[in-house]
CSV table of C-alpha atoms in Angstrom, one decimal:
chain,number,residue,atom,x,y,z
G,1,MET,CA,104.9,90.6,93.8
G,2,THR,CA,108.4,90.7,95.2
G,3,SER,CA,110.3,89.6,92.1
G,4,LYS,CA,113.4,91.7,91.3
G,5,LYS,CA,112.0,92.0,87.8
G,6,LEU,CA,109.1,94.2,89.0
G,7,ASN,CA,109.0,97.9,89.6
G,8,SER,CA,108.3,99.0,93.2
G,9,VAL,CA,106.6,102.1,94.6
G,10,LEU,CA,109.3,104.3,96.1
G,11,ALA,CA,108.2,107.1,98.4
G,12,ARG,CA,110.8,109.6,99.6
G,13,ASN,CA,111.0,112.7,101.8
G,14,THR,CA,113.8,115.1,102.7
G,15,GLU,CA,114.0,117.4,105.8
G,16,ASN,CA,115.2,120.2,103.5
G,17,ALA,CA,111.6,120.6,102.0
G,18,PRO,CA,108.4,121.3,103.9
G,19,GLN,CA,107.0,118.3,105.8
G,20,SER,CA,103.6,117.1,104.7
G,21,ILE,CA,100.4,118.7,105.9
G,22,GLY,CA,98.7,115.3,106.4
G,23,LYS,CA,99.6,111.8,105.4
G,24,TYR,CA,101.5,112.0,102.1
G,25,SER,CA,105.0,111.8,100.7
G,26,GLN,CA,107.0,114.6,99.0
G,27,THR,CA,107.8,112.4,96.0
G,28,VAL,CA,106.7,108.9,94.9
G,29,ALA,CA,108.6,107.2,92.1
G,30,PHE,CA,107.3,104.3,90.1
G,31,SER,CA,108.9,102.9,86.9
G,32,HIS,CA,110.2,105.9,84.9
G,33,TYR,CA,108.4,108.8,86.6
G,34,ASN,CA,108.6,110.7,89.9
G,35,ASN,CA,105.3,112.2,91.0
G,36,LEU,CA,105.8,115.1,93.4
G,37,SER,CA,103.3,116.5,95.9
G,38,ALA,CA,102.1,120.0,95.0
G,39,GLN,CA,104.4,122.4,96.8
G,40,LEU,CA,103.2,125.4,98.8
G,41,PRO,CA,105.3,128.4,99.5
G,42,ILE,CA,106.3,127.1,102.9
G,43,ASP,CA,109.7,127.7,104.5
G,44,PRO,CA,110.9,124.2,105.5
G,45,LYS,CA,112.7,125.6,108.6
G,46,SER,CA,109.7,127.4,110.1
G,47,GLY,CA,106.9,125.4,108.5
G,48,LYS,CA,105.2,128.7,107.7
G,49,LEU,CA,104.3,130.6,104.5
G,50,VAL,CA,107.1,132.8,103.4
G,51,THR,CA,106.7,136.6,103.8
G,52,GLY,CA,106.1,138.7,100.7
G,53,GLY,CA,103.9,138.6,97.6
G,54,VAL,CA,103.3,136.1,94.9
G,55,LYS,CA,106.8,136.4,93.5
G,56,GLU,CA,108.4,135.4,96.8
G,57,GLN,CA,105.8,132.6,97.2
G,58,ALA,CA,106.4,131.3,93.7
G,59,GLU,CA,110.2,131.3,94.3
G,60,GLN,CA,109.7,129.3,97.5
G,61,CYS,CA,107.5,126.7,95.7
G,62,PHE,CA,110.3,126.2,93.1
G,63,LYS,CA,113.0,126.1,95.7
G,64,ASN,CA,111.1,123.3,97.5
G,65,ILE,CA,110.7,121.4,94.2
G,66,LYS,CA,114.4,121.8,93.5
G,67,VAL,CA,115.4,120.6,97.0
G,68,ILE,CA,113.2,117.5,96.7
G,69,LEU,CA,114.8,116.7,93.3
G,70,GLU,CA,118.3,117.2,94.6
G,71,SER,CA,117.5,114.8,97.4
G,72,ILE,CA,116.7,112.1,94.9
G,73,ASN,CA,119.6,112.9,92.6
G,74,HIS,CA,117.6,114.8,90.0
G,75,VAL,CA,117.7,118.3,88.6
G,76,MET,CA,115.1,120.8,87.4
G,77,ASN,CA,115.8,119.9,83.8
G,78,ASP,CA,114.4,116.4,84.6
G,79,VAL,CA,110.9,118.0,85.1
G,80,VAL,CA,108.6,116.8,82.4
G,81,LYS,CA,105.4,118.7,83.4
G,82,ILE,CA,104.7,121.7,85.6
G,83,THR,CA,101.3,122.6,86.9
G,84,VAL,CA,100.8,126.1,88.4
G,85,PHE,CA,97.7,126.9,90.5
G,86,VAL,CA,97.2,130.6,91.4
G,87,LYS,CA,94.5,132.4,93.3
G,88,ASP,CA,94.5,135.4,91.0
G,89,ILE,CA,95.1,134.8,87.3
G,90,LYS,CA,96.6,138.4,87.1
G,91,ASP,CA,99.5,137.1,89.2
G,92,ILE,CA,100.8,134.8,86.5
G,93,ASP,CA,103.1,137.4,84.9
G,94,ALA,CA,104.9,137.7,88.3
G,95,VAL,CA,105.0,133.9,88.6
G,96,ASP,CA,106.4,133.6,85.1
G,97,GLN,CA,109.4,135.9,85.9
G,98,VAL,CA,110.3,133.4,88.6
G,99,TYR,CA,109.6,130.4,86.5
G,100,ALA,CA,111.9,131.6,83.7
G,101,ALA,CA,114.8,131.7,86.2
G,102,PHE,CA,114.4,128.0,87.1
G,103,PHE,CA,114.0,126.9,83.4
G,104,SER,CA,116.5,128.9,81.5
G,105,THR,CA,117.6,126.3,78.9
G,106,TYR,CA,114.7,123.9,78.7
G,107,VAL,CA,110.9,124.4,79.3
G,108,PRO,CA,108.7,121.6,80.3
G,109,ALA,CA,105.0,121.1,79.4
G,110,ARG,CA,102.8,123.3,81.5
G,111,THR,CA,99.3,124.0,82.8
G,112,VAL,CA,98.3,127.2,84.5
G,113,VAL,CA,94.9,127.6,86.2
G,114,ALA,CA,93.4,130.0,88.7
G,115,VAL,CA,91.5,128.3,91.5
G,116,ALA,CA,89.2,129.5,94.2
G,117,ASP,CA,91.5,128.7,97.1
G,118,LEU,CA,94.7,127.0,98.2
G,119,PRO,CA,95.8,125.4,101.5
G,120,LYS,CA,97.2,127.8,104.1
G,121,ASP,CA,95.6,130.7,102.0
G,122,ALA,CA,98.6,130.6,99.7
G,123,LEU,CA,98.7,132.7,96.5
G,124,VAL,CA,100.3,130.0,94.4
G,125,GLN,CA,100.9,126.2,94.5
G,126,ILE,CA,103.2,124.4,92.0
G,127,GLU,CA,103.6,120.7,91.3
G,128,ALA,CA,106.0,118.8,89.1
G,129,LEU,CA,106.1,115.5,87.2
G,130,VAL,CA,109.7,114.3,86.8
G,131,SER,CA,111.5,111.7,84.8
G,132,ASN,CA,113.0,108.8,86.6
G,133,GLY,CA,115.6,107.3,84.1
G,134,GLU,CA,116.8,104.6,86.4
G,135,GLY,CA,113.3,103.2,87.0
G,136,THR,CA,112.3,101.5,90.2
G,137,ILE,CA,113.2,97.8,89.9
G,138,PRO,CA,114.8,96.8,93.2
G,139,ASN,CA,118.6,96.3,93.0
G,140,ALA,CA,118.5,96.6,89.2
G,141,PRO,CA,118.9,100.1,87.7
G,142,GLN,CA,117.3,100.2,84.3
G,143,ALA,CA,117.0,102.2,81.1
G,144,GLY,CA,119.5,104.9,82.1
G,145,ASP,CA,119.7,106.0,78.5
G,146,LEU,CA,116.2,107.2,78.2
G,147,ILE,CA,115.9,110.8,77.1
G,148,LYS,CA,113.2,113.5,77.2
G,149,LEU,CA,111.8,114.6,73.8
G,150,ALA,CA,110.3,118.1,73.8
G,151,ASN,CA,108.3,118.8,70.6
G,152,ASN,CA,106.5,121.8,69.1
G,153,THR,CA,104.6,122.4,65.9
G,154,ALA,CA,103.5,125.7,64.3
G,155,ARG,CA,100.1,124.0,63.8
G,156,ALA,CA,99.3,124.6,67.4
G,157,PRO,CA,99.8,127.6,69.7
G,158,LEU,CA,103.5,128.2,70.6
G,159,SER,CA,104.8,129.5,73.9
G,160,THR,CA,108.3,130.5,75.0
G,161,LEU,CA,107.4,129.2,78.5
G,162,SER,CA,106.4,125.7,77.7
G,163,ALA,CA,106.9,122.9,75.2
G,164,GLN,CA,103.7,121.6,73.6
G,165,THR,CA,104.5,118.1,74.5
G,166,VAL,CA,107.3,116.4,76.4
G,167,ALA,CA,107.8,112.6,76.0
G,168,PHE,CA,109.7,110.4,78.3
G,169,SER,CA,109.6,106.6,78.3
G,170,HIS,CA,106.1,105.5,77.4
G,171,TYR,CA,104.2,108.8,78.0
G,172,ASN,CA,103.7,112.1,76.2
G,173,ASN,CA,102.6,114.9,78.6
G,174,LEU,CA,101.0,117.8,76.8
G,175,SER,CA,100.7,121.4,77.9
G,176,ALA,CA,97.1,122.4,78.6
G,177,GLN,CA,95.6,123.8,75.4
G,178,LEU,CA,93.7,127.1,75.3
G,179,PRO,CA,91.2,127.9,72.5
G,180,ILE,CA,93.8,129.8,70.6
G,181,ASP,CA,94.0,130.0,66.8
G,182,PRO,CA,97.6,129.0,66.1
G,183,LYS,CA,97.8,131.3,63.1
G,184,THR,CA,96.8,134.5,64.9
G,185,GLY,CA,97.8,133.6,68.5
G,186,ARG,CA,94.5,134.9,69.7
G,187,LEU,CA,91.4,133.4,71.3
G,188,ILE,CA,89.0,132.2,68.6
G,189,THR,CA,85.6,133.9,68.4
G,190,GLY,CA,82.5,132.1,69.7
G,191,GLY,CA,81.3,130.6,72.9
G,192,VAL,CA,82.3,127.6,75.0
G,193,LYS,CA,81.5,125.1,72.2
G,194,GLU,CA,83.7,126.7,69.7
G,195,GLN,CA,86.4,127.1,72.3
G,196,ALA,CA,86.3,123.5,73.4
G,197,GLY,CA,86.5,122.4,69.7
G,198,GLN,CA,89.6,124.6,69.3
G,199,CYS,CA,91.3,123.2,72.4
G,200,LEU,CA,90.8,119.6,71.1
G,201,LYS,CA,91.9,120.6,67.5
G,202,ASN,CA,95.1,122.0,69.0
G,203,ILE,CA,95.7,118.7,70.9
G,204,LYS,CA,95.1,116.8,67.7
G,205,ALA,CA,97.5,118.9,65.7
G,206,ILE,CA,100.2,118.4,68.4
G,207,LEU,CA,99.7,114.6,68.3
G,208,GLU,CA,99.7,114.5,64.5
G,209,SER,CA,103.0,116.4,64.5
G,210,ILE,CA,104.6,113.6,66.5
G,211,ASP,CA,102.8,110.8,64.6
G,212,VAL,CA,100.6,109.8,67.5
G,213,PRO,CA,96.9,108.9,67.0
G,214,PHE,CA,94.3,110.9,68.9
G,215,ASP,CA,93.0,107.7,70.4
G,216,ASP,CA,96.3,107.2,72.2
G,217,ILE,CA,95.1,109.7,74.8
G,218,VAL,CA,94.7,108.0,78.1
G,219,LYS,CA,93.6,110.9,80.4
G,220,VAL,CA,91.9,114.2,79.7
G,221,ASN,CA,91.6,117.1,82.2
G,222,ILE,CA,89.0,119.8,81.4
G,223,PHE,CA,89.2,123.1,83.2
G,224,LEU,CA,86.0,125.2,82.9
G,225,LYS,CA,85.4,128.8,83.9
G,226,ASN,CA,81.7,128.0,84.3
G,227,LEU,CA,81.0,124.4,85.4
G,228,SER,CA,77.5,124.9,84.0
G,229,ASP,CA,79.1,124.8,80.6
G,230,SER,CA,80.0,121.1,81.1
G,231,GLU,CA,77.0,119.8,79.0
G,232,ALA,CA,77.9,122.1,76.1
G,233,VAL,CA,81.6,120.9,76.2
G,234,ASN,CA,80.4,117.3,76.4
G,235,GLU,CA,78.5,117.8,73.1
G,236,VAL,CA,81.8,118.8,71.4
G,237,TYR,CA,83.9,116.2,73.3
G,238,ALA,CA,81.7,113.4,72.0
G,239,THR,CA,82.5,114.4,68.4
G,240,PHE,CA,86.2,113.9,69.0
G,241,PHE,CA,86.1,110.6,71.0
G,242,PRO,CA,86.3,107.9,69.8
G,243,ASP,CA,88.4,109.0,66.9
G,244,SER,CA,89.2,105.8,64.9
G,245,ALA,CA,87.3,102.8,63.7
G,246,ILE,CA,89.2,100.6,66.1
G,247,ALA,CA,88.3,102.9,69.0
G,248,ARG,CA,84.7,103.2,67.9
G,249,ALA,CA,84.4,99.4,67.8
G,250,VAL,CA,85.2,99.1,71.5
G,251,ALA,CA,83.7,102.6,72.4
G,252,TYR,CA,87.0,103.7,73.8
G,253,VAL,CA,87.1,107.0,75.7
G,254,PRO,CA,89.9,108.2,78.0
G,255,ALA,CA,89.8,108.6,81.7
G,256,ARG,CA,88.6,112.1,82.6
G,257,THR,CA,88.5,114.8,85.2
G,258,THR,CA,86.5,118.1,85.0
G,259,VAL,CA,87.6,121.0,87.2
G,260,ALA,CA,86.0,124.4,87.9
G,261,ALA,CA,88.6,127.1,87.4
G,262,SER,CA,88.0,130.6,88.8
G,263,ALA,CA,89.8,132.0,85.8
G,264,LEU,CA,91.9,130.9,82.8
G,265,LEU,CA,94.6,132.6,80.8
G,266,MET,CA,93.4,135.0,78.1
G,267,ASP,CA,90.0,135.0,79.9
G,268,ALA,CA,89.2,131.7,78.1
G,269,LEU,CA,86.1,129.7,79.0
G,270,VAL,CA,87.8,126.3,78.8
G,271,GLN,CA,91.2,124.7,78.8
G,272,ILE,CA,92.0,121.1,78.1
G,273,GLU,CA,95.1,119.0,78.8
G,274,ALA,CA,95.9,115.4,77.8
G,275,VAL,CA,98.2,112.6,78.9
G,276,VAL,CA,99.1,110.4,76.0
G,277,SER,CA,100.6,106.9,75.5
G,278,HIS,CA,103.9,106.7,73.7
G,279,GLY,CA,104.1,103.3,72.2
G,280,ASP,CA,107.7,103.4,71.0
G,281,GLY,CA,109.2,104.9,74.1
G,282,THR,CA,112.0,107.5,73.9
G,283,PRO,CA,115.3,106.7,72.2
G,284,PRO,CA,118.1,106.0,72.3
G,285,GLN,CA,116.5,102.7,73.4
G,286,ALA,CA,115.5,100.3,70.7
G,287,ILE,CA,112.2,101.2,69.0
G,288,GLU,CA,109.5,98.8,70.3
G,289,ASP,CA,106.6,97.2,68.5
G,290,ARG,CA,103.7,99.7,68.9
G,291,HIS,CA,101.5,96.6,69.5
G,292,GLY,CA,103.8,95.3,72.3
G,293,ILE,CA,102.1,97.6,74.8
G,294,VAL,CA,98.4,98.2,74.6
G,295,ILE,CA,95.9,100.6,76.2
G,296,LYS,CA,93.6,98.8,78.6
G,297,ALA,CA,90.3,100.5,79.4
G,298,THR,CA,88.2,99.0,82.2
G,299,ASN,CA,84.9,99.7,83.9
G,300,SER,CA,83.5,98.1,87.0
G,301,GLU,CA,79.8,97.7,87.9
G,302,ASN,CA,80.8,98.5,91.5
G,303,ALA,CA,81.7,102.2,90.7
G,304,PRO,CA,79.8,105.0,88.9
G,305,LYS,CA,79.9,104.7,85.1
G,306,CYS,CA,79.9,107.5,82.5
G,307,SER,CA,79.5,107.2,78.7
G,308,LEU,CA,82.1,110.0,78.2
G,309,SER,CA,84.9,108.5,80.3
G,310,THR,CA,86.4,105.1,81.3
G,311,GLN,CA,86.9,104.5,85.0
G,312,SER,CA,90.5,103.2,84.5
G,313,VAL,CA,92.8,103.4,81.6
G,314,ALA,CA,96.1,101.5,81.9
G,315,PHE,CA,99.1,101.9,79.6
G,316,SER,CA,102.6,100.5,80.3
G,317,HIS,CA,103.3,100.9,84.0
G,318,TYR,CA,100.5,103.4,85.0
G,319,ASN,CA,96.7,103.3,85.5
G,320,HIS,CA,94.9,106.6,85.1
G,321,ILE,CA,91.6,106.8,87.1
G,322,SER,CA,88.7,109.2,86.2
G,323,ALA,CA,87.8,111.6,88.9
G,324,GLN,CA,85.4,110.1,91.4
G,325,LEU,CA,82.4,112.0,92.8
G,326,PRO,CA,80.6,110.9,95.9
G,327,LEU,CA,78.0,108.9,93.9
G,328,ASP,CA,76.3,105.7,94.9
G,329,PRO,CA,77.2,103.3,92.1
G,330,LYS,CA,73.8,101.6,92.4
G,331,THR,CA,71.7,104.7,92.0
G,332,GLY,CA,74.1,107.1,90.3
G,333,GLU,CA,73.0,109.7,92.8
G,334,LYS,CA,75.1,111.7,95.3
G,335,ILE,CA,75.1,110.1,98.7
G,336,VAL,CA,73.5,111.8,101.7
G,337,GLY,CA,75.9,113.4,104.2
G,338,GLY,CA,78.7,115.9,104.6
G,339,VAL,CA,82.2,116.1,103.4
G,340,LYS,CA,83.4,113.1,105.5
G,341,GLU,CA,80.7,110.8,104.0
G,342,GLN,CA,81.4,112.2,100.6
G,343,THR,CA,85.2,111.7,100.8
G,344,GLU,CA,84.6,108.1,102.0
G,345,GLN,CA,82.3,107.4,99.0
G,346,CYS,CA,84.9,108.9,96.5
G,347,LEU,CA,87.6,106.7,98.0
G,348,LYS,CA,85.3,103.6,98.1
G,349,ASN,CA,84.6,104.2,94.4
G,350,ILE,CA,88.4,104.4,93.7
G,351,GLU,CA,88.9,101.2,95.7
G,352,ALA,CA,86.3,99.3,93.8
G,353,ILE,CA,87.8,100.4,90.5
G,354,LEU,CA,91.3,99.2,91.6
G,355,GLU,CA,90.0,95.9,92.9
G,356,ASN,CA,88.3,95.3,89.5
G,357,ILE,CA,91.8,95.5,87.9
G,358,ASP,CA,93.5,93.4,90.5
G,359,HIS,CA,95.1,96.4,92.2
G,360,GLY,CA,94.7,98.0,95.7
G,361,MET,CA,95.0,101.3,97.4
G,362,GLU,CA,98.6,100.5,98.2
G,363,ASP,CA,99.3,100.9,94.5
G,364,VAL,CA,98.2,104.5,94.4
G,365,ILE,CA,101.1,106.9,93.8
G,366,LYS,CA,99.4,110.3,93.4
G,367,VAL,CA,96.1,111.6,94.7
G,368,ASN,CA,94.4,114.8,93.5
G,369,ILE,CA,91.7,116.2,95.8
G,370,PHE,CA,89.3,119.0,94.8
G,371,LEU,CA,87.4,120.7,97.6
G,372,LYS,CA,84.5,123.1,97.6
G,373,ASN,CA,85.8,124.4,100.9
G,374,VAL,CA,89.6,124.1,101.5
G,375,SER,CA,88.7,124.5,105.2
G,376,ASP,CA,87.4,120.9,105.0
G,377,ILE,CA,91.0,119.5,104.7
G,378,ASP,CA,91.1,118.2,108.3
G,379,ALA,CA,87.8,116.4,107.9
G,380,VAL,CA,88.9,114.9,104.7
G,381,ASP,CA,92.2,113.7,106.2
G,382,GLU,CA,90.3,111.9,109.0
G,383,VAL,CA,88.8,109.7,106.3
G,384,TYR,CA,91.8,109.7,104.0
G,385,LYS,CA,94.2,108.2,106.5
G,386,THR,CA,91.9,105.1,106.9
G,387,PHE,CA,92.4,104.4,103.2
G,388,PHE,CA,96.1,105.4,103.2
G,389,PRO,CA,97.4,104.5,106.7
G,390,LYS,CA,101.0,104.7,105.6
G,391,GLY,CA,100.5,108.0,103.9
G,392,ILE,CA,102.6,107.0,100.9
G,393,PRO,CA,101.0,108.7,97.8
G,394,ALA,CA,102.0,112.1,96.7
G,395,ARG,CA,99.1,114.6,96.9
G,396,ARG,CA,97.6,117.8,95.7
G,397,ILE,CA,94.7,119.7,97.2
G,398,VAL,CA,93.0,122.7,95.7
G,399,GLY,CA,89.8,124.6,96.4
G,400,VAL,CA,87.4,125.1,93.6
G,401,THR,CA,84.3,127.3,93.1
G,402,ASN,CA,82.1,124.3,92.3
G,403,ILE,CA,82.1,120.6,91.7
G,404,LEU,CA,79.9,118.5,89.4
G,405,LYS,CA,76.6,117.3,91.0
G,406,ASP,CA,77.1,120.1,93.6
G,407,ALA,CA,79.5,117.8,95.5
G,408,LEU,CA,81.8,118.9,98.3
G,409,VAL,CA,84.7,116.8,97.1
G,410,GLN,CA,86.1,115.1,94.0
G,411,ILE,CA,89.1,112.8,93.9
G,412,ASP,CA,91.2,111.3,91.2
G,413,VAL,CA,94.3,109.1,91.4
G,414,VAL,CA,97.3,107.8,89.4
G,415,VAL,CA,98.1,104.2,90.1
G,416,ALA,CA,101.1,101.9,89.6
G,417,ASN,CA,100.6,99.1,87.1
G,418,ALA,CA,103.4,96.7,88.0
G,419,GLU,CA,102.7,94.1,85.2
G,420,GLY,CA,102.6,96.7,82.4
G,421,THR,CA,100.0,96.2,79.6
G,422,PRO,CA,101.3,93.7,77.1
G,423,PRO,CA,98.5,92.0,74.9
G,424,ASN,CA,96.5,89.2,76.5
G,425,ARG,CA,97.7,89.9,80.1
């Protein structure tokens, strides 16, 4: 596919930001989004963690993001979504003081989660999803008039530090929703089932406020304080998906990733975020026929299946892949072996999913790796570089307290979809 009418994967790096620890790019653009690798508090000159506490580290993370954006002619106000990983949830107030200085006039959608560990023993790691108004069609800048649309509704919890949803081009990116009653601003009473229900109700209220159906969700990320609560959350989840007669007819469920959090804001038991299709794009471009771009959900027999998630959900120019565990697709059981073997199986499952939709690993633009032991990074990278020899995708690595099926590693990816998703293609 070399036609000038097609978007291309554009990986870029600058010497003014930390060089990658492993084979990945600082930012990878495709179509109307730039996907940045998660930034650690590393001084780009020394290649080492900055001295100081969490405030100094958070500031360095944001400085690194800002420098990367400047290198591709973008600014902080082009950030659509921020994800903050901290080792100690109590540090978030200090991080927020720094955060507010970088987003003084506009606040993006946001997710905050405490995890068990971060690379280089950092206290904080921050990643950004950024608009790319000019698109990535070679020699043909496009859609320079697209704008961000940040929306809030009183029917869902409000925050001065984040917009509930930020739309750009054909996607809405929602802030992670906590189980907060929007009327009181407090956590609801009850256990994890009640909390999961409230998170999903808040997401639904946000989508209704922007006239977007619940079944336009293409990817869901669930953060659990106790991974053992996953079955209880699944019971509630199944009552929300599918949401419409059309979705029920085809048994549509979004792609999904479940992550063990060491702690969540307000001491919540669960937090849920959603990535949502935006059929009419963002004006001032002409409003498109909502049926001109469709959601395409696909499963392959050559990768593990789950009744609560679809392996790949494509919309417009992106494919969202459910997190892959090191499961043998034939048996559904975890494979035998250590972290190397498990990493290889996760990536084989991803490769099989992509081959099933006529894509390949070279179309991957972002990789998210969750490790039981962050010290396994080097072993993971030995396998990783055989699947990504050019090291193009942007990347995030976090350490978690536990992984489903007691796995050592879990991987999900975001993939380019050059042909888009018009009907009958």
